[in-house]
CSV table of C-alpha atoms in Angstrom, one decimal:
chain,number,residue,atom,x,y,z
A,29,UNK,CA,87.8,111.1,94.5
A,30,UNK,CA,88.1,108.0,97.1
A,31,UNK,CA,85.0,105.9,98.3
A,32,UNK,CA,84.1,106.2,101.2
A,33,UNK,CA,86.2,103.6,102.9
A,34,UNK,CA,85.6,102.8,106.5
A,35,UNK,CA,88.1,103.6,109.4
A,36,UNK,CA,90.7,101.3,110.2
A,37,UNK,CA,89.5,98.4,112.4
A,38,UNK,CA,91.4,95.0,112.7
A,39,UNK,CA,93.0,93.5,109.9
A,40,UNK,CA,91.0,91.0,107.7
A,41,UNK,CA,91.6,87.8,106.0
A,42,UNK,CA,91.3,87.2,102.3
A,43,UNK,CA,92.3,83.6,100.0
A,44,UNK,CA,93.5,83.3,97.1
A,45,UNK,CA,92.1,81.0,94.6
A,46,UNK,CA,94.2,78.9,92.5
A,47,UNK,CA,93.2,79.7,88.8
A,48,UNK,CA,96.3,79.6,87.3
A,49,UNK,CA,98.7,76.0,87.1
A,50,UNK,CA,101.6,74.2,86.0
A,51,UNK,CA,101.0,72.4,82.6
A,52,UNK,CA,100.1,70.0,81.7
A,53,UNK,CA,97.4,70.1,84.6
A,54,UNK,CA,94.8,72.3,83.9
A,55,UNK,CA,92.7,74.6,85.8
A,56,UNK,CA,89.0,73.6,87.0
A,57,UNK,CA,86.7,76.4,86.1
A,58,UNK,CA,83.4,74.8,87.9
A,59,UNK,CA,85.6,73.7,90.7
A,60,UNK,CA,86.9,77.2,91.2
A,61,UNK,CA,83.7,78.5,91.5
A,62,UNK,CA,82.5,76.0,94.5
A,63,UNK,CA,85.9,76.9,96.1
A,64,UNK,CA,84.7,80.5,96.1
A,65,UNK,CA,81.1,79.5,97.8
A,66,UNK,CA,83.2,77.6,100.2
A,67,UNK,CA,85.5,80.4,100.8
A,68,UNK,CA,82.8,82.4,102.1
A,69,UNK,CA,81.5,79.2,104.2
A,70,UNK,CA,84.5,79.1,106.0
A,71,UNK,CA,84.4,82.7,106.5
A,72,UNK,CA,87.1,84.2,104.9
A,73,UNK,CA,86.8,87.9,104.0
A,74,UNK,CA,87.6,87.6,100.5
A,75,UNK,CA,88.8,85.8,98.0
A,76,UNK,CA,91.2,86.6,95.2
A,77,UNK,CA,91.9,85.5,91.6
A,78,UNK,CA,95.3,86.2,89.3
A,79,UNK,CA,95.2,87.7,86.1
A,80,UNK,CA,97.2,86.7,82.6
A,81,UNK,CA,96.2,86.4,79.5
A,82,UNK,CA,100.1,84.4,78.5
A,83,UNK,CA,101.7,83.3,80.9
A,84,UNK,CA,104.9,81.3,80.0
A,85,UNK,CA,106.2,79.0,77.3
A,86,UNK,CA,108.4,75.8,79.0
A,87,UNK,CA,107.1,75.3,81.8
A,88,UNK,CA,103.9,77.7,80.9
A,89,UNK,CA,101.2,78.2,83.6
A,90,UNK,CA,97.1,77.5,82.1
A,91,UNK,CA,95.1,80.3,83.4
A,92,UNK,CA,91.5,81.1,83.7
A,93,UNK,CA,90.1,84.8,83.2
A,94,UNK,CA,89.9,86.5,86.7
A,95,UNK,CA,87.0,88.7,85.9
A,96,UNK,CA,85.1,85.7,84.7
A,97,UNK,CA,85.9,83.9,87.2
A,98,UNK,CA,85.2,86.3,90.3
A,99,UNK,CA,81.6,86.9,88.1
A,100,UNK,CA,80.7,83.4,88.7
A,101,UNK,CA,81.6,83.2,91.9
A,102,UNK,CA,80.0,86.3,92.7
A,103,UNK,CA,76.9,84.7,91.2
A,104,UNK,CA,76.9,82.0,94.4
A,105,UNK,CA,77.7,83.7,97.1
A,106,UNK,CA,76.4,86.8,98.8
A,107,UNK,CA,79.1,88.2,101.3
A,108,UNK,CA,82.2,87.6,100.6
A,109,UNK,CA,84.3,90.1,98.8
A,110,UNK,CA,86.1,89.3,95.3
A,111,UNK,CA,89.2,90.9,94.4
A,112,UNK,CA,92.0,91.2,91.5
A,113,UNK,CA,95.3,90.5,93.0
A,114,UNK,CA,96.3,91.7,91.1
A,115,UNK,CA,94.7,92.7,87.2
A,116,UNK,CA,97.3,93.7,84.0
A,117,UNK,CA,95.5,96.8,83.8
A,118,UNK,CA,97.5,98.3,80.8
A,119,UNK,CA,96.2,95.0,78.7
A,120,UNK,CA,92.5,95.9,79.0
A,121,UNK,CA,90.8,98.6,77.2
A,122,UNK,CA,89.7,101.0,80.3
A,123,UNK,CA,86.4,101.4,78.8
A,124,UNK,CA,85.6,98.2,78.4
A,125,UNK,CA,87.0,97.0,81.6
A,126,UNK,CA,85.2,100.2,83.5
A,127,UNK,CA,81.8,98.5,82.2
A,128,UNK,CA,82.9,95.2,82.9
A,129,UNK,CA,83.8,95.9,86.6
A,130,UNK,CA,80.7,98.1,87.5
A,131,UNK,CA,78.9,95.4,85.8
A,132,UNK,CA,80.2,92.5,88.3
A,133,UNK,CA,79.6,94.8,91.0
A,134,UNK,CA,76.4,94.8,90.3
A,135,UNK,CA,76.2,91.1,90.3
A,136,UNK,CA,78.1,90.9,93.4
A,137,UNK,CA,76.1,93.7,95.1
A,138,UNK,CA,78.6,95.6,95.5
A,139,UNK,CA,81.7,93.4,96.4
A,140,UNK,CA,84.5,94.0,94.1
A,141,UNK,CA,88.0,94.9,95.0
A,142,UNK,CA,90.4,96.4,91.7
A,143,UNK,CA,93.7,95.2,92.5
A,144,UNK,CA,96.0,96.9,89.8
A,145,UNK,CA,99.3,96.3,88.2
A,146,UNK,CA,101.1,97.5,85.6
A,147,UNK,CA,102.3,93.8,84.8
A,148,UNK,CA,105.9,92.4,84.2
A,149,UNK,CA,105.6,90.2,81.1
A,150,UNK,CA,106.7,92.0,78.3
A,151,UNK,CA,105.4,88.8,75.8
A,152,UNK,CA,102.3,89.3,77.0
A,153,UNK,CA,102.0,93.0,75.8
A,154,UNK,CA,103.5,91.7,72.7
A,155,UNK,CA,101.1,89.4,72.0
A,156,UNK,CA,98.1,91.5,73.0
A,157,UNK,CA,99.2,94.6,71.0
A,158,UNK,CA,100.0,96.8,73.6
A,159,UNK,CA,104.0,99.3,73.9
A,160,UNK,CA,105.3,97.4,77.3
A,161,UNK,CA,107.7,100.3,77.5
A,162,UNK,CA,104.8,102.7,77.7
A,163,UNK,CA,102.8,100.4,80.5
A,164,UNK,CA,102.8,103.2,83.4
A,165,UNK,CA,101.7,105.8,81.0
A,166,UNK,CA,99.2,103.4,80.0
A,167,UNK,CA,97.8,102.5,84.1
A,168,UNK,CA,97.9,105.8,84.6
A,169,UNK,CA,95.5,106.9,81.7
A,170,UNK,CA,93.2,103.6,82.5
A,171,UNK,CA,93.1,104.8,85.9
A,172,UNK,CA,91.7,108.3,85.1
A,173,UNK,CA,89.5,107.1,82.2
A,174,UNK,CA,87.8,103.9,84.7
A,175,UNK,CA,87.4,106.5,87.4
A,176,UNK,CA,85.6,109.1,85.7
A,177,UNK,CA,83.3,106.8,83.9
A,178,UNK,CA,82.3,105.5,86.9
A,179,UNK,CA,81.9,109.0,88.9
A,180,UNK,CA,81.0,111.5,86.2
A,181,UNK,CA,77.6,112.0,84.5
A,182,UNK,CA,79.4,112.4,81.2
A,183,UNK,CA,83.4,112.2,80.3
A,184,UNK,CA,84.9,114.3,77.6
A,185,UNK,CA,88.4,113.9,77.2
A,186,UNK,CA,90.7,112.5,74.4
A,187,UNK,CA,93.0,109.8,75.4
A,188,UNK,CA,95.0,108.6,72.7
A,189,UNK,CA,93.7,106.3,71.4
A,190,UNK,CA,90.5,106.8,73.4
A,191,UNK,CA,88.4,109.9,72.1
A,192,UNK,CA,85.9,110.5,74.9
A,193,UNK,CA,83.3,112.5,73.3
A,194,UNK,CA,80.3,112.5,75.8
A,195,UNK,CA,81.1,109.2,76.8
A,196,UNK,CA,77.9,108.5,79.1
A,197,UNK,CA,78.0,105.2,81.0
A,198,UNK,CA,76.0,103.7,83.4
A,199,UNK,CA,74.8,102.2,85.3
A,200,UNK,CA,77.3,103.5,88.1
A,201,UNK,CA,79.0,100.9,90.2
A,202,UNK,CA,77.2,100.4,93.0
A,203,UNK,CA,79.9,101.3,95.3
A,204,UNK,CA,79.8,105.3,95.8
A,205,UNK,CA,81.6,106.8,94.3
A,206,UNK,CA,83.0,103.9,92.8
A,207,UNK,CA,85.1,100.4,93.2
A,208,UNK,CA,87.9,100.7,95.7
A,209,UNK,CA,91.0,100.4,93.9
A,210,UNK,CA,94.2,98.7,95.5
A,211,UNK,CA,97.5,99.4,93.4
A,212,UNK,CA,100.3,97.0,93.0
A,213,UNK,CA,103.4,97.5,92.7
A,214,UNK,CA,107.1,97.8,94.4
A,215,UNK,CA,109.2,100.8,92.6
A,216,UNK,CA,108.8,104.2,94.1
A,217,UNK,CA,107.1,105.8,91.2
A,218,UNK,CA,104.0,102.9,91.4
A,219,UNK,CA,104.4,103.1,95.1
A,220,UNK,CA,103.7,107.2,95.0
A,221,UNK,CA,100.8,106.3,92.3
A,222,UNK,CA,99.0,104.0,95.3
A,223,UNK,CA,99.7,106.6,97.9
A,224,UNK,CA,97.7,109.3,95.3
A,225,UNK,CA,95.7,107.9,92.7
A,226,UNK,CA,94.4,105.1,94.4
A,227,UNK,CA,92.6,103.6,97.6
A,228,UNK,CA,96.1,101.4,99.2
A,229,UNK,CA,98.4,99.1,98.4
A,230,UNK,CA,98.6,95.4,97.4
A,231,UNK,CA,101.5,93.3,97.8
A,232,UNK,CA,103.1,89.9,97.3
A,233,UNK,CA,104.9,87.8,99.2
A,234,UNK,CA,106.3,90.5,101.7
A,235,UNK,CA,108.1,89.8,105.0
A,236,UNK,CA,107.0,91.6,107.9
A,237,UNK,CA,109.9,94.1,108.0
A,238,UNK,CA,109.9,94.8,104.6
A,239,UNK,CA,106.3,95.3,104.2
A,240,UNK,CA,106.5,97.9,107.2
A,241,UNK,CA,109.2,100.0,105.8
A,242,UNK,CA,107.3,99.6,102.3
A,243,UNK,CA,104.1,101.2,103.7
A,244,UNK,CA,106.3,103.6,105.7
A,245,UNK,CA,107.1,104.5,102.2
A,246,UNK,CA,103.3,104.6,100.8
A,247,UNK,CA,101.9,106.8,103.5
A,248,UNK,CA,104.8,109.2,103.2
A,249,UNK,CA,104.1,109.8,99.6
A,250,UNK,CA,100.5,110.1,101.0
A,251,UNK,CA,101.1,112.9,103.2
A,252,UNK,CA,103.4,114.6,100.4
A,253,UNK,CA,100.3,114.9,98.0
A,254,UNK,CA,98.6,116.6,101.4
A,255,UNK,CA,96.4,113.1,101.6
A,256,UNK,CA,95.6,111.3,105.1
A,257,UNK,CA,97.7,108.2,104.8
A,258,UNK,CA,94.8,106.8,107.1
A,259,UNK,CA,92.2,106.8,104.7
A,260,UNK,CA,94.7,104.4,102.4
A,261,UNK,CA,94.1,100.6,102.4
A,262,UNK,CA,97.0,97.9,103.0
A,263,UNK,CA,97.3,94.4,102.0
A,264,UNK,CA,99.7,91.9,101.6
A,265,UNK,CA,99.6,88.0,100.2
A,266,UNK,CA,101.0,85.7,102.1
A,267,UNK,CA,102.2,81.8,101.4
A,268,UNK,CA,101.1,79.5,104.1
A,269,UNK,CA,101.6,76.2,105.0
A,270,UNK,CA,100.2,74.1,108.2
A,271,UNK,CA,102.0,71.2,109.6
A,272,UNK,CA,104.8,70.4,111.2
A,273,UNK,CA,107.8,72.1,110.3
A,274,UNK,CA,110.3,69.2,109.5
A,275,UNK,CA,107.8,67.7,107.3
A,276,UNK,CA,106.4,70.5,105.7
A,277,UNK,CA,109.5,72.8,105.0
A,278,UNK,CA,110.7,70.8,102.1
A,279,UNK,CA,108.0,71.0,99.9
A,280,UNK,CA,106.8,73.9,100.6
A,281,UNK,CA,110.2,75.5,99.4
A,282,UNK,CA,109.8,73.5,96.2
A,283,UNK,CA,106.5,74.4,95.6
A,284,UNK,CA,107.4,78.5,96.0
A,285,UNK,CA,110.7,77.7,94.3
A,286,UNK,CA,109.2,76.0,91.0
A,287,UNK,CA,105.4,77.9,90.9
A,288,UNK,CA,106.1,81.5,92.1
A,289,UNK,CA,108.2,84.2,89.9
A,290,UNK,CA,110.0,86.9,92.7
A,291,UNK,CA,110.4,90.2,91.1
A,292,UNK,CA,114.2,91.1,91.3
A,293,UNK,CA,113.6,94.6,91.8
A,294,UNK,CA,111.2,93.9,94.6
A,295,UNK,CA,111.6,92.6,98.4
A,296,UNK,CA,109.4,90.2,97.7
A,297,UNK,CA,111.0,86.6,98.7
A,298,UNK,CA,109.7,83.1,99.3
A,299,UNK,CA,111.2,84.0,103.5
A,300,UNK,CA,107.7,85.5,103.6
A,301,UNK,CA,106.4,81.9,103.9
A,302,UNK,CA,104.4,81.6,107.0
A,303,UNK,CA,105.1,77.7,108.3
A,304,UNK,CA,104.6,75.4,111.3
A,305,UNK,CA,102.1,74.2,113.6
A,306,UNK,CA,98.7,76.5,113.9
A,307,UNK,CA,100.6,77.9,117.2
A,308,UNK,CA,103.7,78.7,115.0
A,309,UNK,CA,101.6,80.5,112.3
A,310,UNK,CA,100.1,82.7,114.6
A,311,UNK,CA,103.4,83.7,116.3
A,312,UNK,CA,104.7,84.3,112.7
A,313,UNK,CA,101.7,86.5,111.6
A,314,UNK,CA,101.7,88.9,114.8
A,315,UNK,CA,104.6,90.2,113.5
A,316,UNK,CA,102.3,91.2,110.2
A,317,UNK,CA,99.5,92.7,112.5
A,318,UNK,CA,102.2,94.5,114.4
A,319,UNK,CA,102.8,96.6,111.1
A,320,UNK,CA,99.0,97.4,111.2
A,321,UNK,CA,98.1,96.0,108.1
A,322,UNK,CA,94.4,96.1,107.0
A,323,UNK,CA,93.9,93.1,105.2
A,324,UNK,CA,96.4,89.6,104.6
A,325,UNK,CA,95.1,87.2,101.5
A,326,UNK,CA,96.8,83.7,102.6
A,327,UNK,CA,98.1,81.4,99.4
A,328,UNK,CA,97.3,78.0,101.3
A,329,UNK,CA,100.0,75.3,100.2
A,330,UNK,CA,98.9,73.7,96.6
A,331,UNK,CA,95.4,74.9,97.9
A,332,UNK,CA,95.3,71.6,99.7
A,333,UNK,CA,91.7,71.2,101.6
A,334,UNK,CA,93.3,70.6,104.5
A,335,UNK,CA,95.2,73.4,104.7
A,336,UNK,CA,92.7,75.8,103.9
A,337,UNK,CA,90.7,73.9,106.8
A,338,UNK,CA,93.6,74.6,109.0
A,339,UNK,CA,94.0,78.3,108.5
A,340,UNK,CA,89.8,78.5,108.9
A,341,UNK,CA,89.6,76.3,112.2
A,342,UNK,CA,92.9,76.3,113.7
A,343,UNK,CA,94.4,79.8,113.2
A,344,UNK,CA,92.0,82.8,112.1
A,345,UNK,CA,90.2,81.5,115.6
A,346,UNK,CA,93.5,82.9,117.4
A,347,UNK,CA,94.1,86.2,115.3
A,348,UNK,CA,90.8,87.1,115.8
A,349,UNK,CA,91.0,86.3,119.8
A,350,UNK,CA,93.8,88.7,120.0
């Protein structure tokens, strides 16, 4: 059962946050969370946090928890929307995480995204306990159990290990019928389990063309399962970098080259890089509007200041006008 998601209008903007790093620097819990209120000042449509609970061992990457961080945020602001983009889904208990999430929507008033993965790090799941070779089986059984907790009155069902026996929670999300849920993911099996068992698609660091023949891909697995590829939700993050290219260029390649992991059995690819003057960005990002995407979530440079500045003042301005 989907929410009730509204009808396509023009594509909105979301920003990432930065709350993972490069040791030895570390990230800044309290700092995060007035970079969320000023997200929302500057007008962004939402704002996005990473999840790991491991992530690396030389160089290894410090990393706060996204829940707890989009609660806080959530705490300080009042409109914009806080997402996962995307959460390890097979590493949480569903139960837990199903009264965790309804819980921040609460707190949020109803602004939480789940963005979904079934993660790639396989010391992670070692660490944490949990068969990395079993990880879809796993999303797939979270999904159900999160989504019927959140819509049903009371859940029987035995999901090894989870023995649902009049499992009653509430309260309800306040969402109805529940948290729209974004799925990530690149292979056609995960691609066919956005088109049906969720609300869209999220994902990373797509070029224009690929992202289009991707979601060609989504909505025809849509239609397949007799579901209105309309009703689905697409998004795509996207590095950004403002300036002039000949200064620019360099380090913005070493910062994707040396901060950023590209999934080798995905299309995703540091050429999705949107760089240049204001002017250039725009011209860069019609070609992403011209697939008809619903929402983009910019990665601003190093999170500079200025460069979120830029993409506020100097570019969403022009999208918007067009």
């Amino acid at each position: 059962m989907a929410p009730n998601l509204a009808p396509k209008r023009e594509t909105v903007y979301g920003v990432a946050m930065r709350n993972f790093t490069r040791y030895p620097e570390m990230p800044d819990a309290k700092g995060l969370i007035d970079y969320g209120v000023r997200m929302e000042e500057l007008g962004f449509e939402s704002l996005w946090a990473w999840d790991h609970t491991l992530l690396g061992v030389d160089p290894n990457f410090p990393i706060h928890d996204a829940l707890l961080m989009l609660t806080a945020v959530a705490a300080r602001t009042t409109k914009i929307k806080i997402g996962t983009g995307i959460l390890v889904m097979p590493l949480r208990n569903p139960v837990l995480l199903a009264k965790e999430l309804a819980t921040i929507d609460h707190i949020s008033d109803g602004r939480m995204i789940l963005g979904a993965a079934v993660g790639w790090y396989r010391r992670e799941f070692d660490s944490l306990g949990v068969d990395f070779t079993k990880r879809g089986k796993i999303m797939e059984q979270s999904l159900e159990i999160v989504t019927r907790l959140w819509t049903e009155e009371k859940v029987v069902g035995d999901y090894d290990p989870y023995n649902l026996r009049g499992a009653v929670m509430y309260p309800k999300p306040v969402q109805k019928p529940r948290i729209p849920i974004l799925i990530g993911g690149y292979v056609d099996a995960v691609l066919k389990r956005a088109a049906t068992k969720g609300d869209g698609w999220l994902t990373y660091y797509y070029t224009a063309e690929a992202f289009a023949r991707t979601w060609a891909k989504v909505r025809g697995f849509a239609e397949e399962a007799g579901r209105d590829p309309d009703e689905l939700i697409s998004t795509n993050q996207l590095p950004i970098c403002v300036g002039p290219r000949d200064k620019i260029e360099g380090p913005m390649k070493h910062w994707l080259q040396t901060e950023w992991d590209y999934a080798s059995w995905s299309e995703s690819t540091m050429d999705s890089a949107i760089m240049g003057t204001p002017e250039e960005c725009v011209e860069q990002l019609q070609a992403h509007l011209a697939t008809g995407i619903d929402r983009i979530i910019f990665v601003p440079y190093r999170y500079e200041a200025e460069q979120i500045d830029a993409i506020a003042n100097d570019i969403l301005p022009k999208l918007k006008a067009r």
